[in-house]
């Protein structure tokens, strides 16, 4: 491993894997086609039903008006419901619909199936290396998230 090129190689590898997973699964998902930010918002709302737009914007590192635009599109597609927050009548709480939960569940199932097949094609040493890297990758994600929250 060359220390000066490692960060770029790691970032390229992670982006490449994610892009290829999306490309392979996209044709198997129903319309409407969802953009990355829309899927991220859906995942957040499924994980934290009732989250507000401002909290979602902070968690996703997006502007509140960008999240509002995403909410409008996803509500129009039948994936999100906006409820008035009883504690603050000016604020909205976001709730996933059954269609959103089903779509994310299907995406996760298809993604796991695809990755399982591809990992099985690797030799044992590569499978072990990938498995051993998971905790470090999670820590990397946490530090990226923490840094974004600080700024």
PDB file of C-alpha atoms in Angstrom:
ATOM      1  CA  UNK A   1       0.000   0.000   0.000  1.00  0.00           C
ATOM      2  CA  UNK A   2       1.399   3.366  -1.037  1.00  0.00           C
ATOM      3  CA  UNK A   3       0.460   5.902   1.666  1.00  0.00           C
ATOM      4  CA  UNK A   4       0.227   8.816  -0.763  1.00  0.00           C
ATOM      5  CA  UNK A   5      -2.225   7.058  -3.102  1.00  0.00           C
ATOM      6  CA  UNK A   6      -4.189   5.035  -0.533  1.00  0.00           C
ATOM      7  CA  UNK A   7      -6.929   7.640   0.189  1.00  0.00           C
ATOM      8  CA  UNK A   8      -7.685   8.116  -3.499  1.00  0.00           C
ATOM      9  CA  UNK A   9      -7.612   4.379  -4.232  1.00  0.00           C
ATOM     10  CA  UNK A  10      -9.926   3.653  -1.295  1.00  0.00           C
ATOM     11  CA  UNK A  11     -12.394   6.377  -2.304  1.00  0.00           C
ATOM     12  CA  UNK A  12     -12.359   5.207  -5.931  1.00  0.00           C
ATOM     13  CA  UNK A  13     -12.957   1.593  -4.901  1.00  0.00           C
ATOM     14  CA  UNK A  14     -15.872   2.490  -2.608  1.00  0.00           C
ATOM     15  CA  UNK A  15     -17.507   4.733  -5.203  1.00  0.00           C
ATOM     16  CA  UNK A  16     -16.973   2.133  -7.910  1.00  0.00           C
ATOM     17  CA  UNK A  17     -18.591  -0.658  -5.906  1.00  0.00           C
ATOM     18  CA  UNK A  18     -21.568   1.520  -4.968  1.00  0.00           C
ATOM     19  CA  UNK A  19     -22.058   2.715  -8.560  1.00  0.00           C
ATOM     20  CA  UNK A  20     -21.923  -0.836  -9.930  1.00  0.00           C
ATOM     21  CA  UNK A  21     -24.394  -2.104  -7.337  1.00  0.00           C
ATOM     22  CA  UNK A  22     -26.837   0.689  -8.261  1.00  0.00           C
ATOM     23  CA  UNK A  23     -26.420   0.045 -11.995  1.00  0.00           C
ATOM     24  CA  UNK A  24     -26.955  -3.688 -11.619  1.00  0.00           C
ATOM     25  CA  UNK A  25     -30.060  -3.302  -9.460  1.00  0.00           C
ATOM     26  CA  UNK A  26     -31.722  -0.306 -11.120  1.00  0.00           C
ATOM     27  CA  UNK A  27     -33.341  -2.335 -13.950  1.00  0.00           C
ATOM     28  CA  UNK A  28     -34.885  -4.701 -11.397  1.00  0.00           C
ATOM     29  CA  UNK A  29     -36.570  -1.926  -9.398  1.00  0.00           C
ATOM     30  CA  UNK A  30     -40.041  -0.607 -10.237  1.00  0.00           C
ATOM     31  CA  UNK A  31     -40.731   2.878 -11.519  1.00  0.00           C
ATOM     32  CA  UNK A  32     -40.491   5.647 -10.589  1.00  0.00           C
ATOM     33  CA  UNK A  33     -36.711   5.688 -10.667  1.00  0.00           C
ATOM     34  CA  UNK A  34     -35.424   7.214  -7.451  1.00  0.00           C
ATOM     35  CA  UNK A  35     -32.307   9.355  -7.229  1.00  0.00           C
ATOM     36  CA  UNK A  36     -29.630   8.755  -4.639  1.00  0.00           C
ATOM     37  CA  UNK A  37     -30.736  11.615  -2.383  1.00  0.00           C
ATOM     38  CA  UNK A  38     -34.334  10.386  -2.516  1.00  0.00           C
ATOM     39  CA  UNK A  39     -33.267   6.909  -1.437  1.00  0.00           C
ATOM     40  CA  UNK A  40     -31.128   8.374   1.349  1.00  0.00           C
ATOM     41  CA  UNK A  41     -34.106  10.365   2.625  1.00  0.00           C
ATOM     42  CA  UNK A  42     -36.380   7.312   2.454  1.00  0.00           C
ATOM     43  CA  UNK A  43     -33.830   5.237   4.364  1.00  0.00           C
ATOM     44  CA  UNK A  44     -33.619   7.930   7.035  1.00  0.00           C
ATOM     45  CA  UNK A  45     -37.403   8.226   7.393  1.00  0.00           C
ATOM     46  CA  UNK A  46     -37.831   4.451   7.600  1.00  0.00           C
ATOM     47  CA  UNK A  47     -35.111   4.318  10.272  1.00  0.00           C
ATOM     48  CA  UNK A  48     -36.501   7.348  12.143  1.00  0.00           C
ATOM     49  CA  UNK A  49     -40.234   7.712  11.485  1.00  0.00           C
ATOM     50  CA  UNK A  50     -41.441  11.157  12.477  1.00  0.00           C
ATOM     51  CA  UNK A  51     -38.154  12.909  11.719  1.00  0.00           C
ATOM     52  CA  UNK A  52     -38.566  16.567  10.844  1.00  0.00           C
ATOM     53  CA  UNK A  53     -37.357  18.224   7.675  1.00  0.00           C
ATOM     54  CA  UNK A  54     -34.676  20.275   9.438  1.00  0.00           C
ATOM     55  CA  UNK A  55     -33.304  17.218  11.266  1.00  0.00           C
ATOM     56  CA  UNK A  56     -33.357  15.214   8.039  1.00  0.00           C
ATOM     57  CA  UNK A  57     -31.483  18.023   6.287  1.00  0.00           C
ATOM     58  CA  UNK A  58     -28.852  18.031   9.027  1.00  0.00           C
ATOM     59  CA  UNK A  59     -28.463  14.240   8.964  1.00  0.00           C
ATOM     60  CA  UNK A  60     -28.162  14.183   5.178  1.00  0.00           C
ATOM     61  CA  UNK A  61     -25.956  17.309   5.042  1.00  0.00           C
ATOM     62  CA  UNK A  62     -28.419  18.992   2.679  1.00  0.00           C
ATOM     63  CA  UNK A  63     -30.164  22.354   2.720  1.00  0.00           C
ATOM     64  CA  UNK A  64     -33.653  22.294   4.225  1.00  0.00           C
ATOM     65  CA  UNK A  65     -35.175  23.559   0.968  1.00  0.00           C
ATOM     66  CA  UNK A  66     -33.495  20.667  -0.899  1.00  0.00           C
ATOM     67  CA  UNK A  67     -35.021  18.193   1.537  1.00  0.00           C
ATOM     68  CA  UNK A  68     -38.408  19.896   1.116  1.00  0.00           C
ATOM     69  CA  UNK A  69     -38.131  19.363  -2.643  1.00  0.00           C
ATOM     70  CA  UNK A  70     -37.267  15.688  -2.097  1.00  0.00           C
ATOM     71  CA  UNK A  71     -40.183  15.327   0.327  1.00  0.00           C
ATOM     72  CA  UNK A  72     -42.580  16.788  -2.240  1.00  0.00           C
ATOM     73  CA  UNK A  73     -41.410  14.346  -4.919  1.00  0.00           C
ATOM     74  CA  UNK A  74     -41.512  11.344  -2.598  1.00  0.00           C
ATOM     75  CA  UNK A  75     -44.917  12.296  -1.194  1.00  0.00           C
ATOM     76  CA  UNK A  76     -46.207  12.688  -4.748  1.00  0.00           C
ATOM     77  CA  UNK A  77     -44.895   9.224  -5.595  1.00  0.00           C
ATOM     78  CA  UNK A  78     -46.675   7.755  -2.566  1.00  0.00           C
ATOM     79  CA  UNK A  79     -43.559   7.018  -0.498  1.00  0.00           C
ATOM     80  CA  UNK A  80     -43.812   9.663   2.244  1.00  0.00           C
ATOM     81  CA  UNK A  81     -46.553  11.188   4.344  1.00  0.00           C
ATOM     82  CA  UNK A  82     -46.156  14.611   5.901  1.00  0.00           C
ATOM     83  CA  UNK A  83     -47.903  15.151   9.235  1.00  0.00           C
ATOM     84  CA  UNK A  84     -48.109  18.351  11.218  1.00  0.00           C
ATOM     85  CA  UNK A  85     -45.907  18.151  14.303  1.00  0.00           C
ATOM     86  CA  UNK A  86     -48.232  18.459  17.326  1.00  0.00           C
ATOM     87  CA  UNK A  87     -45.460  20.214  19.288  1.00  0.00           C
ATOM     88  CA  UNK A  88     -44.930  22.849  16.569  1.00  0.00           C
ATOM     89  CA  UNK A  89     -47.806  23.339  14.133  1.00  0.00           C
ATOM     90  CA  UNK A  90     -45.400  25.034  11.655  1.00  0.00           C
ATOM     91  CA  UNK A  91     -43.191  21.927  11.398  1.00  0.00           C
ATOM     92  CA  UNK A  92     -43.816  18.657   9.589  1.00  0.00           C
ATOM     93  CA  UNK A  93     -42.996  15.124  10.635  1.00  0.00           C
ATOM     94  CA  UNK A  94     -42.148  12.633   7.912  1.00  0.00           C
ATOM     95  CA  UNK A  95     -43.522   9.120   7.891  1.00  0.00           C
ATOM     96  CA  UNK A  96     -42.842   6.301   5.436  1.00  0.00           C
ATOM     97  CA  UNK A  97     -45.690   4.614   3.618  1.00  0.00           C
ATOM     98  CA  UNK A  98     -46.000   0.856   3.261  1.00  0.00           C
ATOM     99  CA  UNK A  99     -44.884   1.304  -0.359  1.00  0.00           C
ATOM    100  CA  UNK A 100     -41.649   2.977   0.802  1.00  0.00           C
ATOM    101  CA  UNK A 101     -40.911   0.215   3.287  1.00  0.00           C
ATOM    102  CA  UNK A 102     -41.625  -2.454   0.671  1.00  0.00           C
ATOM    103  CA  UNK A 103     -39.417  -0.752  -1.911  1.00  0.00           C
ATOM    104  CA  UNK A 104     -36.494  -0.362   0.493  1.00  0.00           C
ATOM    105  CA  UNK A 105     -36.939  -3.931   1.666  1.00  0.00           C
ATOM    106  CA  UNK A 106     -36.818  -5.195  -1.901  1.00  0.00           C
ATOM    107  CA  UNK A 107     -33.743  -3.045  -2.646  1.00  0.00           C
ATOM    108  CA  UNK A 108     -31.953  -4.446   0.421  1.00  0.00           C
ATOM    109  CA  UNK A 109     -32.888  -8.006  -0.514  1.00  0.00           C
ATOM    110  CA  UNK A 110     -31.690  -7.625  -4.100  1.00  0.00           C
ATOM    111  CA  UNK A 111     -28.512  -5.827  -2.995  1.00  0.00           C
ATOM    112  CA  UNK A 112     -27.670  -8.532  -0.446  1.00  0.00           C
ATOM    113  CA  UNK A 113     -28.311 -11.245  -3.039  1.00  0.00           C
ATOM    114  CA  UNK A 114     -26.051  -9.524  -5.597  1.00  0.00           C
ATOM    115  CA  UNK A 115     -23.223  -8.874  -3.146  1.00  0.00           C
ATOM    116  CA  UNK A 116     -23.498 -12.397  -1.711  1.00  0.00           C
ATOM    117  CA  UNK A 117     -23.092 -13.883  -5.205  1.00  0.00           C
ATOM    118  CA  UNK A 118     -20.140 -11.669  -6.060  1.00  0.00           C
ATOM    119  CA  UNK A 119     -18.348 -12.186  -2.742  1.00  0.00           C
ATOM    120  CA  UNK A 120     -18.767 -15.946  -3.157  1.00  0.00           C
ATOM    121  CA  UNK A 121     -16.777 -15.675  -6.388  1.00  0.00           C
ATOM    122  CA  UNK A 122     -13.757 -14.310  -4.498  1.00  0.00           C
ATOM    123  CA  UNK A 123     -11.137 -16.494  -2.906  1.00  0.00           C
ATOM    124  CA  UNK A 124     -11.205 -17.089   0.849  1.00  0.00           C
ATOM    125  CA  UNK A 125      -8.412 -14.587   1.586  1.00  0.00           C
ATOM    126  CA  UNK A 126     -10.278 -11.788  -0.216  1.00  0.00           C
ATOM    127  CA  UNK A 127     -13.544 -12.663   1.542  1.00  0.00           C
ATOM    128  CA  UNK A 128     -11.779 -12.544   4.907  1.00  0.00           C
ATOM    129  CA  UNK A 129     -10.093  -9.242   4.041  1.00  0.00           C
ATOM    130  CA  UNK A 130     -13.437  -7.681   3.135  1.00  0.00           C
ATOM    131  CA  UNK A 131     -15.030  -9.005   6.313  1.00  0.00           C
ATOM    132  CA  UNK A 132     -12.162  -7.692   8.428  1.00  0.00           C
ATOM    133  CA  UNK A 133     -12.459  -4.244   6.788  1.00  0.00           C
ATOM    134  CA  UNK A 134     -16.113  -3.719   7.789  1.00  0.00           C
ATOM    135  CA  UNK A 135     -15.415  -2.271  11.279  1.00  0.00           C
ATOM    136  CA  UNK A 136     -12.819   0.146   9.895  1.00  0.00           C
ATOM    137  CA  UNK A 137     -15.187   1.254   7.117  1.00  0.00           C
ATOM    138  CA  UNK A 138     -17.934   1.879   9.686  1.00  0.00           C
ATOM    139  CA  UNK A 139     -15.513   3.975  11.767  1.00  0.00           C
ATOM    140  CA  UNK A 140     -14.559   5.914   8.637  1.00  0.00           C
ATOM    141  CA  UNK A 141     -18.254   6.621   7.973  1.00  0.00           C
ATOM    142  CA  UNK A 142     -18.689   7.759  11.586  1.00  0.00           C
ATOM    143  CA  UNK A 143     -15.746  10.169  11.387  1.00  0.00           C
ATOM    144  CA  UNK A 144     -17.048  11.588   8.111  1.00  0.00           C
ATOM    145  CA  UNK A 145     -20.487  12.065   9.692  1.00  0.00           C
ATOM    146  CA  UNK A 146     -19.030  13.664  12.839  1.00  0.00           C
ATOM    147  CA  UNK A 147     -16.900  16.074  10.806  1.00  0.00           C
ATOM    148  CA  UNK A 148     -19.927  17.096   8.747  1.00  0.00           C
ATOM    149  CA  UNK A 149     -21.899  17.779  11.952  1.00  0.00           C
ATOM    150  CA  UNK A 150     -19.088  19.955  13.312  1.00  0.00           C
ATOM    151  CA  UNK A 151     -18.982  22.209  10.265  1.00  0.00           C
TER     152      UNK A 151
END
